[in-house]
Amino acid sequence: MVELDFDKAGGLVPAIAQDAETGEILMLAYMNRLSWEKTLETGIAHYWSRSRSKLWKKGESSGNIQEIREIRVDCDEDCVVLKIHQVGGAACHTGFRSCFYRRVEDGRLEVDGEKIFDPEEKYGGRK
Amino acid sequence: MVELDFDKAGGLVPAIAQDAETGEILMLAYMNRLSWEKTLETGIAHYWSRSRSKLWKKGESSGNIQEIREIRVDCDEDCVVLKIHQVGGAACHTGFRSCFYRRVEDGRLEVDGEKIFDPEEKYGGRK
């Protein structure tokens, strides 16, 4: 199995999810050794949720999983790129295709990303 | 000025450098508040060197700087994408265009990146 350097940053390695077809960067999350092994084993992206301190199969409840097309590893083995197919089309919990749906423009953030779903409708809330 | 959440990970935020023209992910490095301010102010990528604990203007000695074309910020304001023009063509100290010059293939790392320069010639060493 390909080994990563999990020691450099407290057991975690940043993983960049990139749309395999368009090259758009969709999100960044973190992996511990368990998530890395699960990802390699299943071909589905698994991360480590820092807020919940648990293994996080992206899209586990919504079905919007990330199918791995290619995995790339950097020179120091402390960062990976996952080229993926995003089921459902949106990687961000806000409903945008990418978490990077805003760009810096004249000293402020301008929304120019594509919105795929309404999080209120998808995750509930006021109905 | 656009504020980032530097508190979540000990004062640092990961910054992904992506080729503005091709969409190729070139490297990931970290920024503290000073690097972020310098990057916004100059239009040239500045990071924080974790190994040397100092401000790191990428390409400062070699001239292979990264000119910013666009900056994108994620939903949590704790990660940024820098769309850049890489002067000299290579972002990696190994001489490859991208730090992610290897992909996982049959349980091992396969080199398929493009090599731009020979680091022995560029940085010295045995001659």
PDB file of C-alpha atoms in Angstrom:
ATOM      1  CA  MET A   1       0.000   0.000   0.000  1.00  0.00           C
ATOM      2  CA  VAL A   2       1.156   3.540  -0.681  1.00  0.00           C
ATOM      3  CA  GLU A   3       2.311   5.155   2.568  1.00  0.00           C
ATOM      4  CA  LEU A   4       1.650   8.794   3.398  1.00  0.00           C
ATOM      5  CA  ASP A   5       3.416  10.936   6.000  1.00  0.00           C
ATOM      6  CA  PHE A   6       0.716  11.234   8.651  1.00  0.00           C
ATOM      7  CA  ASP A   7       3.187  12.322  11.322  1.00  0.00           C
ATOM      8  CA  LYS A   8       3.880  15.805  10.018  1.00  0.00           C
ATOM      9  CA  ALA A   9       0.523  17.312  10.967  1.00  0.00           C
ATOM     10  CA  GLY A  10      -0.855  15.356  13.904  1.00  0.00           C
ATOM     11  CA  GLY A  11      -2.022  12.285  12.008  1.00  0.00           C
ATOM     12  CA  LEU A  12      -3.803  14.144   9.222  1.00  0.00           C
ATOM     13  CA  VAL A  13      -3.056  14.829   5.577  1.00  0.00           C
ATOM     14  CA  PRO A  14      -4.997  17.354   3.453  1.00  0.00           C
ATOM     15  CA  ALA A  15      -6.855  15.837   0.512  1.00  0.00           C
ATOM     16  CA  ILE A  16      -7.959  18.014  -2.393  1.00  0.00           C
ATOM     17  CA  ALA A  17     -11.008  16.787  -4.307  1.00  0.00           C
ATOM     18  CA  GLN A  18     -10.883  17.833  -7.951  1.00  0.00           C
ATOM     19  CA  ASP A  19     -13.531  17.177 -10.597  1.00  0.00           C
ATOM     20  CA  ALA A  20     -11.943  14.506 -12.800  1.00  0.00           C
ATOM     21  CA  GLU A  21     -13.579  15.884 -15.931  1.00  0.00           C
ATOM     22  CA  THR A  22     -13.442  19.665 -15.617  1.00  0.00           C
ATOM     23  CA  GLY A  23     -10.441  20.113 -13.303  1.00  0.00           C
ATOM     24  CA  GLU A  24     -12.481  22.314 -10.964  1.00  0.00           C
ATOM     25  CA  ILE A  25     -11.325  22.125  -7.343  1.00  0.00           C
ATOM     26  CA  LEU A  26     -14.377  21.072  -5.344  1.00  0.00           C
ATOM     27  CA  MET A  27     -13.237  20.918  -1.708  1.00  0.00           C
ATOM     28  CA  LEU A  28     -10.416  20.231   0.690  1.00  0.00           C
ATOM     29  CA  ALA A  29     -10.790  17.866   3.621  1.00  0.00           C
ATOM     30  CA  TYR A  30      -8.474  15.807   5.801  1.00  0.00           C
ATOM     31  CA  MET A  31      -7.608  12.130   5.965  1.00  0.00           C
ATOM     32  CA  ASN A  32      -6.125  10.041   8.734  1.00  0.00           C
ATOM     33  CA  ARG A  33      -4.646   6.607   8.061  1.00  0.00           C
ATOM     34  CA  LEU A  34      -8.030   4.907   8.386  1.00  0.00           C
ATOM     35  CA  SER A  35      -9.702   7.214   5.841  1.00  0.00           C
ATOM     36  CA  TRP A  36      -6.778   6.722   3.451  1.00  0.00           C
ATOM     37  CA  GLU A  37      -7.033   2.942   3.707  1.00  0.00           C
ATOM     38  CA  LYS A  38     -10.822   3.002   3.270  1.00  0.00           C
ATOM     39  CA  THR A  39     -10.490   5.248   0.223  1.00  0.00           C
ATOM     40  CA  LEU A  40      -7.933   2.961  -1.423  1.00  0.00           C
ATOM     41  CA  GLU A  41      -9.928  -0.133  -0.532  1.00  0.00           C
ATOM     42  CA  THR A  42     -13.345   1.058  -1.708  1.00  0.00           C
ATOM     43  CA  GLY A  43     -12.641   3.587  -4.488  1.00  0.00           C
ATOM     44  CA  ILE A  44     -14.981   5.996  -2.659  1.00  0.00           C
ATOM     45  CA  ALA A  45     -13.639   9.107  -0.883  1.00  0.00           C
ATOM     46  CA  HIS A  46     -13.436   8.807   2.902  1.00  0.00           C
ATOM     47  CA  TYR A  47     -12.193  11.663   5.063  1.00  0.00           C
ATOM     48  CA  TRP A  48     -11.711  12.343   8.742  1.00  0.00           C
ATOM     49  CA  SER A  49     -14.205  14.752  10.245  1.00  0.00           C
ATOM     50  CA  ARG A  50     -12.225  17.041  12.547  1.00  0.00           C
ATOM     51  CA  SER A  51     -15.373  18.510  14.114  1.00  0.00           C
ATOM     52  CA  ARG A  52     -16.990  15.137  14.849  1.00  0.00           C
ATOM     53  CA  SER A  53     -13.728  13.178  15.301  1.00  0.00           C
ATOM     54  CA  LYS A  54     -14.934  10.297  13.183  1.00  0.00           C
ATOM     55  CA  LEU A  55     -14.505   8.579   9.864  1.00  0.00           C
ATOM     56  CA  TRP A  56     -16.510  10.481   7.258  1.00  0.00           C
ATOM     57  CA  LYS A  57     -17.674   8.789   4.111  1.00  0.00           C
ATOM     58  CA  LYS A  58     -18.594  11.851   2.098  1.00  0.00           C
ATOM     59  CA  GLY A  59     -22.225  11.620   0.971  1.00  0.00           C
ATOM     60  CA  GLU A  60     -22.996   8.727   3.293  1.00  0.00           C
ATOM     61  CA  SER A  61     -26.446  10.015   4.211  1.00  0.00           C
ATOM     62  CA  SER A  62     -27.313  12.017   1.075  1.00  0.00           C
ATOM     63  CA  GLY A  63     -26.007   9.475  -1.435  1.00  0.00           C
ATOM     64  CA  ASN A  64     -23.806  12.161  -2.995  1.00  0.00           C
ATOM     65  CA  ILE A  65     -20.627  10.127  -2.751  1.00  0.00           C
ATOM     66  CA  GLN A  66     -17.336  10.823  -4.509  1.00  0.00           C
ATOM     67  CA  GLU A  67     -16.146   8.087  -6.845  1.00  0.00           C
ATOM     68  CA  ILE A  68     -12.387   8.037  -7.203  1.00  0.00           C
ATOM     69  CA  ARG A  69     -11.006   8.203 -10.733  1.00  0.00           C
ATOM     70  CA  GLU A  70      -7.346   8.859  -9.872  1.00  0.00           C
ATOM     71  CA  ILE A  71      -5.241   9.567  -6.800  1.00  0.00           C
ATOM     72  CA  ARG A  72      -2.123  11.723  -6.969  1.00  0.00           C
ATOM     73  CA  VAL A  73       0.467  12.100  -4.183  1.00  0.00           C
ATOM     74  CA  ASP A  74       2.793  15.063  -3.676  1.00  0.00           C
ATOM     75  CA  CYS A  75       6.600  15.133  -3.418  1.00  0.00           C
ATOM     76  CA  ASP A  76       6.589  14.991   0.406  1.00  0.00           C
ATOM     77  CA  GLU A  77       3.810  12.397   0.673  1.00  0.00           C
ATOM     78  CA  ASP A  78       1.912  14.750   2.962  1.00  0.00           C
ATOM     79  CA  CYS A  79      -0.877  15.822   0.596  1.00  0.00           C
ATOM     80  CA  VAL A  80      -3.057  14.063  -1.970  1.00  0.00           C
ATOM     81  CA  VAL A  81      -5.260  15.014  -4.896  1.00  0.00           C
ATOM     82  CA  LEU A  82      -8.371  12.920  -5.483  1.00  0.00           C
ATOM     83  CA  LYS A  83      -9.715  13.186  -9.006  1.00  0.00           C
ATOM     84  CA  ILE A  84     -13.338  12.283  -8.542  1.00  0.00           C
ATOM     85  CA  HIS A  85     -16.794  12.021  -9.974  1.00  0.00           C
ATOM     86  CA  GLN A  86     -19.134  13.884  -7.626  1.00  0.00           C
ATOM     87  CA  VAL A  87     -22.474  12.087  -7.551  1.00  0.00           C
ATOM     88  CA  GLY A  88     -25.314  14.645  -7.403  1.00  0.00           C
ATOM     89  CA  GLY A  89     -23.070  17.374  -8.777  1.00  0.00           C
ATOM     90  CA  ALA A  90     -22.448  19.366  -5.578  1.00  0.00           C
ATOM     91  CA  ALA A  91     -19.559  18.846  -3.158  1.00  0.00           C
ATOM     92  CA  CYS A  92     -20.412  21.698  -0.769  1.00  0.00           C
ATOM     93  CA  HIS A  93     -22.965  21.505   2.030  1.00  0.00           C
ATOM     94  CA  THR A  94     -24.156  24.970   0.985  1.00  0.00           C
ATOM     95  CA  GLY A  95     -25.470  23.450  -2.259  1.00  0.00           C
ATOM     96  CA  PHE A  96     -22.776  24.859  -4.500  1.00  0.00           C
ATOM     97  CA  ARG A  97     -20.858  22.597  -6.854  1.00  0.00           C
ATOM     98  CA  SER A  98     -17.590  23.635  -5.201  1.00  0.00           C
ATOM     99  CA  CYS A  99     -16.778  24.875  -1.703  1.00  0.00           C
ATOM    100  CA  PHE A 100     -14.734  27.561  -3.477  1.00  0.00           C
ATOM    101  CA  TYR A 101     -17.835  29.332  -4.832  1.00  0.00           C
ATOM    102  CA  ARG A 102     -16.491  32.825  -4.048  1.00  0.00           C
ATOM    103  CA  ARG A 103     -13.600  34.795  -5.466  1.00  0.00           C
ATOM    104  CA  VAL A 104     -11.780  37.778  -4.039  1.00  0.00           C
ATOM    105  CA  GLU A 105     -12.800  40.893  -5.949  1.00  0.00           C
ATOM    106  CA  ASP A 106     -11.971  44.460  -4.896  1.00  0.00           C
ATOM    107  CA  GLY A 107     -11.230  43.420  -1.334  1.00  0.00           C
ATOM    108  CA  ARG A 108     -14.411  41.415  -0.782  1.00  0.00           C
ATOM    109  CA  LEU A 109     -15.894  38.019  -1.607  1.00  0.00           C
ATOM    110  CA  GLU A 110     -18.022  37.754  -4.729  1.00  0.00           C
ATOM    111  CA  VAL A 111     -20.226  34.694  -5.239  1.00  0.00           C
ATOM    112  CA  ASP A 112     -19.846  33.305  -8.758  1.00  0.00           C
ATOM    113  CA  GLY A 113     -20.137  29.555  -8.201  1.00  0.00           C
ATOM    114  CA  GLU A 114     -22.882  27.328  -9.511  1.00  0.00           C
ATOM    115  CA  LYS A 115     -25.639  26.403  -7.062  1.00  0.00           C
ATOM    116  CA  ILE A 116     -26.888  22.834  -7.504  1.00  0.00           C
ATOM    117  CA  PHE A 117     -29.343  22.407  -4.643  1.00  0.00           C
ATOM    118  CA  ASP A 118     -31.046  24.337  -1.865  1.00  0.00           C
ATOM    119  CA  PRO A 119     -29.663  23.121   1.481  1.00  0.00           C
ATOM    120  CA  GLU A 120     -32.898  24.084   3.270  1.00  0.00           C
ATOM    121  CA  GLU A 121     -34.886  21.746   1.071  1.00  0.00           C
ATOM    122  CA  LYS A 122     -32.277  19.002   1.140  1.00  0.00           C
ATOM    123  CA  TYR A 123     -31.393  18.900   4.813  1.00  0.00           C
ATOM    124  CA  GLY A 124     -34.721  20.145   6.198  1.00  0.00           C
ATOM    125  CA  GLY A 125     -35.135  23.160   8.433  1.00  0.00           C
ATOM    126  CA  ARG A 126     -38.232  25.320   8.078  1.00  0.00           C
ATOM    127  CA  LYS A 127     -40.747  23.706   5.795  1.00  0.00           C
TER     128      LYS A 127
ATOM    129  CA  MET B   1      -9.667  43.047   3.425  1.00  0.00           C
ATOM    130  CA  VAL B   2     -11.047  39.536   3.145  1.00  0.00           C
ATOM    131  CA  GLU B   3     -10.675  37.740   6.481  1.00  0.00           C
ATOM    132  CA  LEU B   4      -9.770  34.066   6.748  1.00  0.00           C
ATOM    133  CA  ASP B   5     -10.222  31.769   9.745  1.00  0.00           C
ATOM    134  CA  PHE B   6      -6.635  31.373  10.915  1.00  0.00           C
ATOM    135  CA  ASP B   7      -7.678  30.098  14.335  1.00  0.00           C
ATOM    136  CA  LYS B   8      -8.916  26.682  13.285  1.00  0.00           C
ATOM    137  CA  ALA B   9      -5.501  25.170  12.579  1.00  0.00           C
ATOM    138  CA  GLY B  10      -2.949  26.991  14.712  1.00  0.00           C
ATOM    139  CA  GLY B  11      -2.711  30.165  12.660  1.00  0.00           C
ATOM    140  CA  LEU B  12      -2.356  28.491   9.279  1.00  0.00           C
ATOM    141  CA  VAL B  13      -4.635  27.988   6.306  1.00  0.00           C
ATOM    142  CA  PRO B  14      -3.875  25.609   3.422  1.00  0.00           C
ATOM    143  CA  ALA B  15      -3.488  27.305   0.039  1.00  0.00           C
ATOM    144  CA  ILE B  16      -3.820  25.284  -3.164  1.00  0.00           C
ATOM    145  CA  ALA B  17      -1.904  26.644  -6.157  1.00  0.00           C
ATOM    146  CA  GLN B  18      -3.632  25.794  -9.414  1.00  0.00           C
ATOM    147  CA  ASP B  19      -2.422  26.611 -12.925  1.00  0.00           C
ATOM    148  CA  ALA B  20      -4.793  29.382 -14.063  1.00  0.00           C
ATOM    149  CA  GLU B  21      -4.714  28.192 -17.661  1.00  0.00           C
ATOM    150  CA  THR B  22      -4.743  24.399 -17.513  1.00  0.00           C
ATOM    151  CA  GLY B  23      -6.418  23.794 -14.139  1.00  0.00           C
ATOM    152  CA  GLU B  24      -3.579  21.495 -13.055  1.00  0.00           C
ATOM    153  CA  ILE B  25      -3.031  21.475  -9.291  1.00  0.00           C
ATOM    154  CA  LEU B  26       0.597  22.462  -8.796  1.00  0.00           C
ATOM    155  CA  MET B  27       1.185  22.422  -5.028  1.00  0.00           C
ATOM    156  CA  LEU B  28      -0.280  22.944  -1.590  1.00  0.00           C
ATOM    157  CA  ALA B  29       1.387  25.153   0.988  1.00  0.00           C
ATOM    158  CA  TYR B  30       0.293  27.067   4.074  1.00  0.00           C
ATOM    159  CA  MET B  31      -0.358  30.721   4.792  1.00  0.00           C
ATOM    160  CA  ASN B  32      -0.461  32.642   8.026  1.00  0.00           C
ATOM    161  CA  ARG B  33      -2.023  36.083   8.262  1.00  0.00           C
ATOM    162  CA  LEU B  34       1.171  37.810   7.142  1.00  0.00           C
ATOM    163  CA  SER B  35       1.519  35.649   4.001  1.00  0.00           C
ATOM    164  CA  TRP B  36      -2.146  36.228   3.179  1.00  0.00           C
ATOM    165  CA  GLU B  37      -1.759  40.002   3.500  1.00  0.00           C
ATOM    166  CA  LYS B  38       1.443  40.014   1.426  1.00  0.00           C
ATOM    167  CA  THR B  39      -0.233  37.915  -1.275  1.00  0.00           C
ATOM    168  CA  LEU B  40      -3.229  40.264  -1.502  1.00  0.00           C
ATOM    169  CA  GLU B  41      -1.006  43.331  -1.426  1.00  0.00           C
ATOM    170  CA  THR B  42       1.541  42.242  -4.052  1.00  0.00           C
ATOM    171  CA  GLY B  43      -0.348  39.860  -6.361  1.00  0.00           C
ATOM    172  CA  ILE B  44       2.513  37.386  -5.878  1.00  0.00           C
ATOM    173  CA  ALA B  45       2.065  34.165  -3.851  1.00  0.00           C
ATOM    174  CA  HIS B  46       3.548  34.271  -0.358  1.00  0.00           C
ATOM    175  CA  TYR B  47       3.350  31.290   1.976  1.00  0.00           C
ATOM    176  CA  TRP B  48       4.546  30.413   5.458  1.00  0.00           C
ATOM    177  CA  SER B  49       7.427  27.958   5.568  1.00  0.00           C
ATOM    178  CA  ARG B  50       6.639  25.521   8.375  1.00  0.00           C
ATOM    179  CA  SER B  51      10.134  24.009   8.311  1.00  0.00           C
ATOM    180  CA  ARG B  52      11.947  27.366   8.454  1.00  0.00           C
ATOM    181  CA  SER B  53       9.233  29.247  10.387  1.00  0.00           C
ATOM    182  CA  LYS B  54       9.431  32.259   8.130  1.00  0.00           C
ATOM    183  CA  LEU B  55       7.597  34.140   5.418  1.00  0.00           C
ATOM    184  CA  TRP B  56       8.226  32.407   2.113  1.00  0.00           C
ATOM    185  CA  LYS B  57       7.888  34.280  -1.143  1.00  0.00           C
ATOM    186  CA  LYS B  58       7.784  31.326  -3.516  1.00  0.00           C
ATOM    187  CA  GLY B  59      10.559  31.678  -6.115  1.00  0.00           C
ATOM    188  CA  GLU B  60      12.299  34.468  -4.228  1.00  0.00           C
ATOM    189  CA  SER B  61      15.796  33.157  -5.009  1.00  0.00           C
ATOM    190  CA  SER B  62      15.158  31.336  -8.301  1.00  0.00           C
ATOM    191  CA  GLY B  63      12.908  33.979  -9.847  1.00  0.00           C
ATOM    192  CA  ASN B  64      10.220  31.355 -10.396  1.00  0.00           C
ATOM    193  CA  ILE B  65       7.507  33.318  -8.673  1.00  0.00           C
ATOM    194  CA  GLN B  66       3.761  32.692  -8.830  1.00  0.00           C
ATOM    195  CA  GLU B  67       1.693  35.524 -10.255  1.00  0.00           C
ATOM    196  CA  ILE B  68      -1.854  35.558  -8.915  1.00  0.00           C
ATOM    197  CA  ARG B  69      -4.657  35.566 -11.479  1.00  0.00           C
ATOM    198  CA  GLU B  70      -7.546  34.800  -9.115  1.00  0.00           C
ATOM    199  CA  ILE B  71      -8.094  33.909  -5.469  1.00  0.00           C
ATOM    200  CA  ARG B  72     -10.988  31.727  -4.343  1.00  0.00           C
ATOM    201  CA  VAL B  73     -12.090  31.187  -0.740  1.00  0.00           C
ATOM    202  CA  ASP B  74     -13.991  28.168   0.593  1.00  0.00           C
ATOM    203  CA  CYS B  75     -17.293  28.031   2.500  1.00  0.00           C
ATOM    204  CA  ASP B  76     -15.589  27.964   5.919  1.00  0.00           C
ATOM    205  CA  GLU B  77     -12.946  30.588   5.076  1.00  0.00           C
ATOM    206  CA  ASP B  78     -10.260  28.140   6.162  1.00  0.00           C
ATOM    207  CA  CYS B  79      -8.805  27.224   2.755  1.00  0.00           C
ATOM    208  CA  VAL B  80      -7.973  29.151  -0.420  1.00  0.00           C
ATOM    209  CA  VAL B  81      -7.300  28.379  -4.063  1.00  0.00           C
ATOM    210  CA  LEU B  82      -4.746  30.535  -5.853  1.00  0.00           C
ATOM    211  CA  LYS B  83      -5.095  30.473  -9.613  1.00  0.00           C
ATOM    212  CA  ILE B  84      -1.635  31.395 -10.740  1.00  0.00           C
ATOM    213  CA  HIS B  85       0.839  31.768 -13.549  1.00  0.00           C
ATOM    214  CA  GLN B  86       3.952  29.818 -12.561  1.00  0.00           C
ATOM    215  CA  VAL B  87       7.010  31.658 -13.878  1.00  0.00           C
ATOM    216  CA  GLY B  88       9.593  29.119 -15.116  1.00  0.00           C
ATOM    217  CA  GLY B  89       6.929  26.435 -15.515  1.00  0.00           C
ATOM    218  CA  ALA B  90       7.773  24.281 -12.485  1.00  0.00           C
ATOM    219  CA  ALA B  91       6.264  24.621  -9.010  1.00  0.00           C
ATOM    220  CA  CYS B  92       8.048  21.667  -7.401  1.00  0.00           C
ATOM    221  CA  HIS B  93      11.570  21.763  -5.994  1.00  0.00           C
ATOM    222  CA  THR B  94      12.149  18.359  -7.655  1.00  0.00           C
ATOM    223  CA  GLY B  95      11.911  20.053 -11.055  1.00  0.00           C
ATOM    224  CA  PHE B  96       8.471  18.734 -11.939  1.00  0.00           C
ATOM    225  CA  ARG B  97       5.741  21.102 -13.089  1.00  0.00           C
ATOM    226  CA  SER B  98       3.526  19.927 -10.217  1.00  0.00           C
ATOM    227  CA  CYS B  99       4.332  18.498  -6.793  1.00  0.00           C
ATOM    228  CA  PHE B 100       1.676  15.892  -7.620  1.00  0.00           C
ATOM    229  CA  TYR B 101       3.847  14.227 -10.287  1.00  0.00           C
ATOM    230  CA  ARG B 102       2.934  10.682  -9.177  1.00  0.00           C
ATOM    231  CA  ARG B 103      -0.315   8.762  -9.264  1.00  0.00           C
ATOM    232  CA  VAL B 104      -1.345   5.679  -7.340  1.00  0.00           C
ATOM    233  CA  GLU B 105      -1.314   2.680  -9.667  1.00  0.00           C
ATOM    234  CA  ASP B 106      -1.644  -0.943  -8.552  1.00  0.00           C
ATOM    235  CA  GLY B 107      -0.720  -0.102  -4.974  1.00  0.00           C
ATOM    236  CA  ARG B 108       2.408   1.891  -5.776  1.00  0.00           C
ATOM    237  CA  LEU B 109       3.417   5.356  -6.991  1.00  0.00           C
ATOM    238  CA  GLU B 110       3.938   5.809 -10.713  1.00  0.00           C
ATOM    239  CA  VAL B 111       5.742   8.926 -11.993  1.00  0.00           C
ATOM    240  CA  ASP B 112       3.871  10.482 -14.907  1.00  0.00           C
ATOM    241  CA  GLY B 113       4.424  14.224 -14.319  1.00  0.00           C
ATOM    242  CA  GLU B 114       6.333  16.538 -16.610  1.00  0.00           C
ATOM    243  CA  LYS B 115       9.892  17.375 -15.567  1.00  0.00           C
ATOM    244  CA  ILE B 116      10.860  20.963 -16.346  1.00  0.00           C
ATOM    245  CA  PHE B 117      14.347  21.281 -14.842  1.00  0.00           C
ATOM    246  CA  ASP B 118      17.084  19.213 -13.213  1.00  0.00           C
ATOM    247  CA  PRO B 119      17.326  20.242  -9.544  1.00  0.00           C
ATOM    248  CA  GLU B 120      21.014  19.219  -9.414  1.00  0.00           C
ATOM    249  CA  GLU B 121      21.871  21.705 -12.129  1.00  0.00           C
ATOM    250  CA  LYS B 122      19.595  24.404 -10.771  1.00  0.00           C
ATOM    251  CA  TYR B 123      20.397  24.288  -7.088  1.00  0.00           C
ATOM    252  CA  GLY B 124      23.967  22.955  -7.327  1.00  0.00           C
ATOM    253  CA  GLY B 125      25.139  19.771  -5.689  1.00  0.00           C
ATOM    254  CA  ARG B 126      27.705  17.520  -7.374  1.00  0.00           C
ATOM    255  CA  LYS B 127      28.988  19.153 -10.545  1.00  0.00           C
TER     256      LYS B 127
END
